[in-house]
XYZ file of C-alpha atoms in Angstrom:
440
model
C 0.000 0.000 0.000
C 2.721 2.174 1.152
C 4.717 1.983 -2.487
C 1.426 2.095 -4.393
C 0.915 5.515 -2.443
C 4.523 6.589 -3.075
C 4.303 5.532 -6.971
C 1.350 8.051 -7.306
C 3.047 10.974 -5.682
C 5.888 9.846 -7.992
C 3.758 10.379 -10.921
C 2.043 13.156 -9.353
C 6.040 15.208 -9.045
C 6.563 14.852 -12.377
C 3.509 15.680 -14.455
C 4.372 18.999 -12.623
C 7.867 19.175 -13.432
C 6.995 18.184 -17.169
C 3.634 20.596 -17.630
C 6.024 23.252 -15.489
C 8.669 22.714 -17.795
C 6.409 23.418 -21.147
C 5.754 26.811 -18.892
C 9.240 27.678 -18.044
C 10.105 27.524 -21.751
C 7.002 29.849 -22.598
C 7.736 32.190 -20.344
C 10.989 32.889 -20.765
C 10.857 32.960 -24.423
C 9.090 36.851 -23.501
C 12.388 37.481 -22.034
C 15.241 39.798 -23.942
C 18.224 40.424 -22.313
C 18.984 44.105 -21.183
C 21.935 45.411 -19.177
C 19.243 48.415 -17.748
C 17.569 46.022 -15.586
C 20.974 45.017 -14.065
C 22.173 48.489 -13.785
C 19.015 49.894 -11.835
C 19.740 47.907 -8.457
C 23.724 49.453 -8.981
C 21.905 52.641 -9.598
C 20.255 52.452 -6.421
C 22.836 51.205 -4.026
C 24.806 54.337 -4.023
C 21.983 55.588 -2.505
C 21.166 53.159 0.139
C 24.815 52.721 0.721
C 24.192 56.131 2.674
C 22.332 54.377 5.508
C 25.382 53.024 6.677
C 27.228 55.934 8.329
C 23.893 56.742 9.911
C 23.612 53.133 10.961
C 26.964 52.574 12.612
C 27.294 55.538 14.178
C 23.979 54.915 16.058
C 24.800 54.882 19.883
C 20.668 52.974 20.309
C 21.648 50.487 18.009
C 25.393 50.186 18.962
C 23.980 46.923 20.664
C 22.134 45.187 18.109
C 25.447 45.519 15.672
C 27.443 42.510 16.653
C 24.393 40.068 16.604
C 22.879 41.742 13.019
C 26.387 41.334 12.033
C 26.209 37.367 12.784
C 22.752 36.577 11.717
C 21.534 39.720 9.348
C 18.807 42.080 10.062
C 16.434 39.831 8.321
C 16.844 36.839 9.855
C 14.483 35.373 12.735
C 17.215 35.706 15.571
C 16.905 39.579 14.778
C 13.370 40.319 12.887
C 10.509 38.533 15.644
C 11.907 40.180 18.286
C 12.492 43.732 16.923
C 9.181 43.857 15.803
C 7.636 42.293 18.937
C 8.955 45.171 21.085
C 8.192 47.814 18.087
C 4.675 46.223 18.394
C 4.497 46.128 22.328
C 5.518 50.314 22.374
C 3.510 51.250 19.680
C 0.335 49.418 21.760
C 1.445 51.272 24.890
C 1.284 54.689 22.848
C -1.782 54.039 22.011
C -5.018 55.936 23.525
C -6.456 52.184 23.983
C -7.435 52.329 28.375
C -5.996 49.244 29.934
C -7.832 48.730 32.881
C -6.818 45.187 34.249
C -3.081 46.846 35.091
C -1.670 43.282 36.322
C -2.706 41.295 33.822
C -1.562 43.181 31.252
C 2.194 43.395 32.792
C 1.742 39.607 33.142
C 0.893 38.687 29.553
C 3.459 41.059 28.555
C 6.124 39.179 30.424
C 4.385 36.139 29.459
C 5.055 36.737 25.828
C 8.585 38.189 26.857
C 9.296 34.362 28.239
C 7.533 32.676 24.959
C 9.524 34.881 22.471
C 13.141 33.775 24.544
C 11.769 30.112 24.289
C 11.450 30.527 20.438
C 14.630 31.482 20.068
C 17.209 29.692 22.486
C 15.015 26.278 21.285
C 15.867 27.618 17.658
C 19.500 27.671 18.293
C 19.733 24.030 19.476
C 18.160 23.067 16.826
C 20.494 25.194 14.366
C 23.305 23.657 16.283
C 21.957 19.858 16.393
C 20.619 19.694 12.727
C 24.668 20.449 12.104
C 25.159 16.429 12.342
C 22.462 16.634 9.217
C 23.904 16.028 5.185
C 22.428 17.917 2.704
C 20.685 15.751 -0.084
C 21.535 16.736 -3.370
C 18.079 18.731 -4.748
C 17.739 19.797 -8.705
C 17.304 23.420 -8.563
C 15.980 22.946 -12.169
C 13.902 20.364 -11.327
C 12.069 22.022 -8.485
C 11.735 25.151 -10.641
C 9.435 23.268 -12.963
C 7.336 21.526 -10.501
C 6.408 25.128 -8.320
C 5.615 26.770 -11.504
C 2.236 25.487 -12.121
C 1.762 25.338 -8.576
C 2.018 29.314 -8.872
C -0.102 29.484 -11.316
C -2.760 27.452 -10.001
C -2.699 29.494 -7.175
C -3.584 32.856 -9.263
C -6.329 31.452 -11.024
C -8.537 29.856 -8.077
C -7.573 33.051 -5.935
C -8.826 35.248 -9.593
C -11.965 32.802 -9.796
C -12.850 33.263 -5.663
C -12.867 36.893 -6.626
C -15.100 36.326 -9.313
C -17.161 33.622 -7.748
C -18.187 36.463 -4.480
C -18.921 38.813 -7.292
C -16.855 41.555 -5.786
C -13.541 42.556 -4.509
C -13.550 41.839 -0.412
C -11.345 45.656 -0.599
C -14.437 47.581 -1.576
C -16.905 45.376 0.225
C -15.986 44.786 4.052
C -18.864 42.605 4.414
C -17.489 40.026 1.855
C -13.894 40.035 3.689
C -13.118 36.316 4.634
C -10.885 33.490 4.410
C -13.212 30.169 2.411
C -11.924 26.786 1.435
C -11.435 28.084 -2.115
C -9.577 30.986 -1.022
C -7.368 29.194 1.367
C -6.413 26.443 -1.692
C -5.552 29.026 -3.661
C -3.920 31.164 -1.313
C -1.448 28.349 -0.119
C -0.567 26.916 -3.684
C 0.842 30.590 -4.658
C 2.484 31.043 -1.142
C 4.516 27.436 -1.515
C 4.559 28.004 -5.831
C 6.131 31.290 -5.184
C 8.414 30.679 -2.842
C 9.618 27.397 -4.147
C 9.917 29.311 -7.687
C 11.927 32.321 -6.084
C 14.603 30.203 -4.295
C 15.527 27.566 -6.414
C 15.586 30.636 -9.429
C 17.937 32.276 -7.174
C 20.284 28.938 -6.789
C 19.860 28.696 -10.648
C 21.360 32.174 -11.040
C 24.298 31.985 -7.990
C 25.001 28.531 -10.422
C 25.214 30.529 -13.254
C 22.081 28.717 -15.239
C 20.460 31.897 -15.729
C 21.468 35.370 -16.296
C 21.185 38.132 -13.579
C 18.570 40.756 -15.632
C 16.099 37.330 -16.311
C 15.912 37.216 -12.472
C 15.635 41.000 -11.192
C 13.100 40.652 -14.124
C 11.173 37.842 -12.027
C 11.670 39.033 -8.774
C 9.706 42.100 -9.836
C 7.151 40.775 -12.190
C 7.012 38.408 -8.411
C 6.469 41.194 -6.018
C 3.943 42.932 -8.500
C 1.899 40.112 -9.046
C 1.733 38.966 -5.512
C 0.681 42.663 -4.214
C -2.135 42.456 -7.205
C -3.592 39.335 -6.436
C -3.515 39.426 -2.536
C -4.609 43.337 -2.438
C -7.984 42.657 -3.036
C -8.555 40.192 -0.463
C -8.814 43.029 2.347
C -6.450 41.705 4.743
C -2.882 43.401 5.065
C -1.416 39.982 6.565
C -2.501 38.524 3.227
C 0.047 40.739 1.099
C 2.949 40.507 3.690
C 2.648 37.189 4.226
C 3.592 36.034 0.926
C 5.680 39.495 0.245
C 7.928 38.361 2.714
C 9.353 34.504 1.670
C 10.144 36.948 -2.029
C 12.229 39.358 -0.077
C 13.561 37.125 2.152
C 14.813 34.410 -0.514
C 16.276 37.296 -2.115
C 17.995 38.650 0.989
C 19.279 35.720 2.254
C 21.175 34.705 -0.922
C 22.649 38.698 -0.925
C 20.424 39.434 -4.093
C 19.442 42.310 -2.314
C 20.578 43.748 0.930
C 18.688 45.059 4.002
C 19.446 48.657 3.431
C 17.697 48.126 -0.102
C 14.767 46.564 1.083
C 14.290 49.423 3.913
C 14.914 52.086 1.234
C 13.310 50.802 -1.705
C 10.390 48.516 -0.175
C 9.158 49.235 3.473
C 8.095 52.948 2.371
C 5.726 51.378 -0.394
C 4.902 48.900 1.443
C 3.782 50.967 4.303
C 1.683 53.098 1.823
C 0.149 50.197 0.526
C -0.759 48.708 3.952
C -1.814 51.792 5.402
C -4.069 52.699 2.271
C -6.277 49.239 2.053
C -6.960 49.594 5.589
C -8.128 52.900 4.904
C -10.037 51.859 2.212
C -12.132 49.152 3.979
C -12.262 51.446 6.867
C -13.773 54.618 4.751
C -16.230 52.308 2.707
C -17.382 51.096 6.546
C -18.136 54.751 7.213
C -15.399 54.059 10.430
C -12.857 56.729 11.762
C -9.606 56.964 8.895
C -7.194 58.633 10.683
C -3.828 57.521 10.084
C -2.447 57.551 13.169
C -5.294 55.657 14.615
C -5.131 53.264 12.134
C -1.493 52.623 12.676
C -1.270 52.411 16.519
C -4.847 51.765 17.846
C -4.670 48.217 16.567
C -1.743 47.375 18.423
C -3.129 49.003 21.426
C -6.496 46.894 21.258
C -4.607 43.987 20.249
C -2.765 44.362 24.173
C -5.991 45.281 25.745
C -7.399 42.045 24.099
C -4.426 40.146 25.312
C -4.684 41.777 29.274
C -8.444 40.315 29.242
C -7.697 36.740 27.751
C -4.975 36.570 30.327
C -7.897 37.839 33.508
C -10.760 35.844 31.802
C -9.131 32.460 31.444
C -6.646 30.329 34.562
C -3.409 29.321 34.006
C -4.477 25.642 32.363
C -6.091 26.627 29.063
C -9.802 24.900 28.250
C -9.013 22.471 25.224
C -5.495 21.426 24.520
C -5.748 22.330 21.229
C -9.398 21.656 20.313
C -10.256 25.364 19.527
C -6.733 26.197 18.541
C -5.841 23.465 16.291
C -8.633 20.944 15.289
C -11.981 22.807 14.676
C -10.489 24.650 12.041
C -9.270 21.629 10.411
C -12.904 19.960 10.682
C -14.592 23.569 9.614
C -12.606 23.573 6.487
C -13.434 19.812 5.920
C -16.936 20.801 6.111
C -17.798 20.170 9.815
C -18.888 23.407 11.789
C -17.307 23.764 15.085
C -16.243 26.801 16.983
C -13.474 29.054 16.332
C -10.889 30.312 18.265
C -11.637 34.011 16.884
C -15.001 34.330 17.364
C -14.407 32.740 20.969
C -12.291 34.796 21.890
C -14.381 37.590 20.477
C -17.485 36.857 22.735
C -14.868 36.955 25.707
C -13.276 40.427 24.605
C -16.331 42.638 23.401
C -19.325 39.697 23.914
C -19.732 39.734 19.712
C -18.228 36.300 18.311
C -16.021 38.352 15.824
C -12.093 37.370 15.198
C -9.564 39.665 17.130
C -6.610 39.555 17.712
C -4.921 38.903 20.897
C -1.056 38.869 20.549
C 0.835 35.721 19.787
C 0.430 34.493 23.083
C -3.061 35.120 23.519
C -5.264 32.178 22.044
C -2.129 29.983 23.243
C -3.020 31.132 26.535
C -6.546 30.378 26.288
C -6.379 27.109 24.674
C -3.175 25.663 26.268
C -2.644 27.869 28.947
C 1.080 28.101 30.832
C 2.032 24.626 29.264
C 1.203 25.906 25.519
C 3.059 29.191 26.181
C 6.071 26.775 26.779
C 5.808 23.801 24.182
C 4.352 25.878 21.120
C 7.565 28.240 20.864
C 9.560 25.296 21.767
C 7.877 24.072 18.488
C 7.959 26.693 16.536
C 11.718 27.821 16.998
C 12.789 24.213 16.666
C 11.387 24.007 13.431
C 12.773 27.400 12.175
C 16.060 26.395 13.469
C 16.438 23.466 11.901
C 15.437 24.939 8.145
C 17.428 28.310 8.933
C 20.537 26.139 9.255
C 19.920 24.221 6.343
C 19.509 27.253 4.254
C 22.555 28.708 5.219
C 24.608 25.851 3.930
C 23.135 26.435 0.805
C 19.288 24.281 0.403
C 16.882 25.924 -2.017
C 14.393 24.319 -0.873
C 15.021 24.612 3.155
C 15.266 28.686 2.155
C 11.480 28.331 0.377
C 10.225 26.484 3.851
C 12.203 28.718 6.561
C 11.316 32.147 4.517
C 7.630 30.925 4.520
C 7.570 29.694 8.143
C 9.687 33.445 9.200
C 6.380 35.078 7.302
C 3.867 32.806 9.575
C 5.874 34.044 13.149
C 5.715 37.526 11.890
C 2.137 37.630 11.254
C 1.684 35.622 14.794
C 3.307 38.499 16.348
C -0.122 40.452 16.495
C -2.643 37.259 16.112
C -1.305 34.029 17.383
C -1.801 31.465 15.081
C -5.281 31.046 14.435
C -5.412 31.016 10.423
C -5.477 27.169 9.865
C -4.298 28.030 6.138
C -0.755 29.144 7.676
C -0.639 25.782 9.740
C 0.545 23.865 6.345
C 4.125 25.736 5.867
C 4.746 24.544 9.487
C 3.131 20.597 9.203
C 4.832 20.266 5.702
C 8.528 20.904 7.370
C 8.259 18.047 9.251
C 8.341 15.089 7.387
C 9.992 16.960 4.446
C 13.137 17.405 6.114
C 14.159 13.696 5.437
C 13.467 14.161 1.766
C 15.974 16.968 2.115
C 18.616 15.845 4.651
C 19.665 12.418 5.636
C 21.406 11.677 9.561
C 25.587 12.033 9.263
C 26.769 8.200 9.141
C 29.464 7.647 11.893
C 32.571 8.929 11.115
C 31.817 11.282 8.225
C-alpha cells in the first residue's frame, strides 16, 4: 500500500515538473536580455549605501550591531523580536485604556518568556541539525514543478474573486478566508516561494542570467501585491511578500538597506491605504495615526483580558486552537478560536486579535506558552541552518515559516491556512537531509 501511495506521488512530481517545464520555456521565451535592468539595483545602491554611516554611528543600536552582524537584520534571531517590542511600544502609545493593570504586565512578560523560548530552542536546533547532510536537490527540477503550482494558485484566488462577485477591498462585508480561497492562497504562497529560491540557486550557479531574475523578482512582487490586495487583509500581502524578499535577501540578491529604502516605504503606503479603504467604505474613523497604533493598542488590551478571563491551564489542549479549524474547512462546523475569543473580549463572536500568546493562553494555557515556541523555533532552526549551507528548498520552507511568526506576532496562530508551511517541514526534512553516518 505504502509503495502504491509513493508511486502516485511519484507520478504526481513529475507531471508537474513536465507541464512546469512546457511553462518555463514559454515564459521565458518573452524574455530579452537588457543590461538596464541590471544596472538599476547598482543605480540604487549608491543611494542606500548612505544608511550606513547613519547606521553605525547609532549609539541605540550600537547593541544590536554585533548580533545583526552574525545573523543579518532579516533573519528570525533579529526580525521577531524587533518587531515584537516595536509592536508592544507602539500598543502602549496608544489611547487604547488598559484597565486590568496586572494582567496586562503579566501577559506582557508572558510573551517576553515565549519569544526567549522561540529562540534559544531555535538555536539548538540550528546547532543539532549540524550532524544533518544535505541531499543533493535539482534546482531545475524544483523550478518546474512550483511553476504550475504558482499558477494554479492565481487562477482559483482570480476565480474566488469572481465567484463572491466583488472585490472583499471595496466590500468589508465580503472580507473572509473560504476553502477556495485558502487552496488558492497556499498553492501561490509554496509556488512562489519554491519558484523564487531555487531561481535564485539557478542564477548563484550561473544557469540563468542576472537581468532574467531582477526581471522575475519584480514581475514576483507585483503580481503577488495584485492578487492578494484585493482580499482586504494586510497579513494577506505581507505574508507572501515576505518569503520573495527574504529568498532574495538571504542569498545577498538584495541587501537590508535596499529593502528598507526601496520597499518598506511602499509597502507601508500600501498597507496603510487598504486599511483605509475598507475602513472609509465602513463609514469608520480613517485617521492615520489611529489606524497605525490603535490596533496594536487593542490587540494588548485584548491580550490583558484573555490573560484575567481564562486560569493558568487553558480549556481544550488544542481543540479550539488546532482541530476545529481543520474539521470547519473539511466541512464540519465547530467553533473558532476568533469568534471565541471575540465573545470573551467585546461579547460579539467576531475574530480579534490577541497577541501571539493570547489564544495559546486560552487554549493551552502556561504549558502551551512553553511547548508551542519550543515548536515553533525548533522548526525554524532546523530549516534556517539548512539554508545557510546552501538548500533551495530549506530557504522556500524557513522564509515561509519566518512570514507565519511575523504575522503571529499580532494574532497568534489562528489562520489554519498558515498551519501547512509549518506541518509540511516536518516530514519533508528527510526528503531533504539524511542523519551524518558515523565517522563522516
Amino acid at each position: 500500500m505504502r509503495s502504491i501511495f509513493l508511486l502516485i506521488l511519484s507520478e504526481i512530481y513529475w507531471i508537474f515538473v513536465k507541464t512546469g517545464e512546457y511553462l518555463f520555456k514559454f515564459l521565458s521565451s518573452f524574455h530579452r536580455e537588457s543590461r538596464e535592468i541590471t544596472e538599476i539595483p547598482e543605480k540604487l545602491s549608491g543611494i542606500a549605501d548612505k544608511l550606513i554611516p547613519a547606521y553605525e554611528g547609532s549609539i541605540l543600536l550600537a547593541p544590536f550591531r554585533p548580533v545583526v552582524r552574525r545573523y543579518g537584520l532579516l533573519s528570525h534571531y533579529i526580525l521577531i523580536p524587533l518587531l515584537t517590542a516595536a509592536y508592544i511600544v507602539l500598543a502602549l502609545m496608544s489611547s487604547v485604556p488598559f484597565p486590568f493593570l496586572y494582567s496586562l504586565m503579566e501577559g506582557i512578560l508572558l510573551w517576553i518568556i515565549a519569544l526567549l523560548i522561540y529562540c534559544f530552542s531555535s538555536k539548538m536546533a540550528e546547532d543539532l541539525s549540524e550532524k544533518l547532510d544535505l541531499r543533493q536537490v535539482n534546482d531545475m527540477e524544483i523550478a518546474y514543478f512550483s511553476l504550475p503550482l504558482l499558477l494554479m494558485g492565481i487562477l482559483i484566488l482570480i476565480y474566488n474573486y469572481m465567484n463572491i462577485g466583488s472585490l472583499p477591498v471595496l466590500t468589508p462585508e465580503l472580507r473572509s478566508h473560504n476553502v477556495v480561497w485558502m487552496i488558492g492562497y497556499d498553492l501561490y504562497l509554496i509556488g512562489v516561494s519554491l519558484f523564487t529560491s531555487s531561481l535564485v540557486s539557478l542564477y548563484l550557479s550561473g544557469r540563468i542570467s542576472k537581468s532574467f531574475l531582477y526581471e522575475y523578482a519584480a514581475v514576483a512582487i507585483f503580481f503577488t501585491i495584485v492578487i492578494t490586495f484585493p482580499s482586504g487583509f494586510r497579513l494577506d500581502i505581507f505574508t507572501a511578500l515576505v518569503p520573495i524578499i527574504v529568498i532574495l535577501w538571504f542569498r545577498r540578491v538584495i541587501k537590508a538597506r535596499h529593502i528598507v529604502l526601496y520597499l518598506l516605504f511602499p509597502l507601508f503606503l500600501i498597507f496603510v491605504g487598504q486599511k483605509y479603504i475598507l475602513m472609509s467604505r465602513a463609514g469608520a474613523q480613517t485617521d492615520i495615526w489611529y489606524i497605525l497604533i490603535s490596533r496594536a493598542g487593542f490587540t494588548l488590551y485584548s491580550l490583558s483580558l484573555i490573560i484575567k478571563s481564562f486560569g493558568p491551564w487553558g480549556i481544550s489542549y488544542g481543540k479550539v486552537l488546532f482541530l476545529n479549524p481543520i474539521l470547519t474547512i473539511l466541512g464540519v462546523p465547530r467553533l473558532l478560536i476568533g469568534p471565541f475569543l471575540g465573545s470573551v473580549i467585546v461579547g460579539i463572536p467576531s475574530s480579534y486579535t490577541s497577541t501571539f500568546i493570547g489564544p495559546i493562553w486560552a487554549d493551552f494555557g502556561i504549558i502551551g506558552v512553553i511547548l508551542l515556541p519550543l515548536f515553533f523555533g525548533t522548526i525554524t532552526g532546523v530549516y534556517y541552518n539548512l539554508a545557510v549551507r546552501g538548500s533551495s528548498v530549506s530557504l522556500a520552507l524557513y522564509s515561509m515559516i519566518l512570514s507565519c511568526m511575523l504575522v503571529w506576532i499580532e494574532s497568534g496562530p489562528v489562520h489554519p491556512y498558515l498551519y501547512i508551511p509549518f506541518f509540511l517541514t516536518v516530514p519533508i526534512i528527510p526528503l531533504i537531509s539524511r542523519r551524518r553516518s558515523v565517522g563522516s
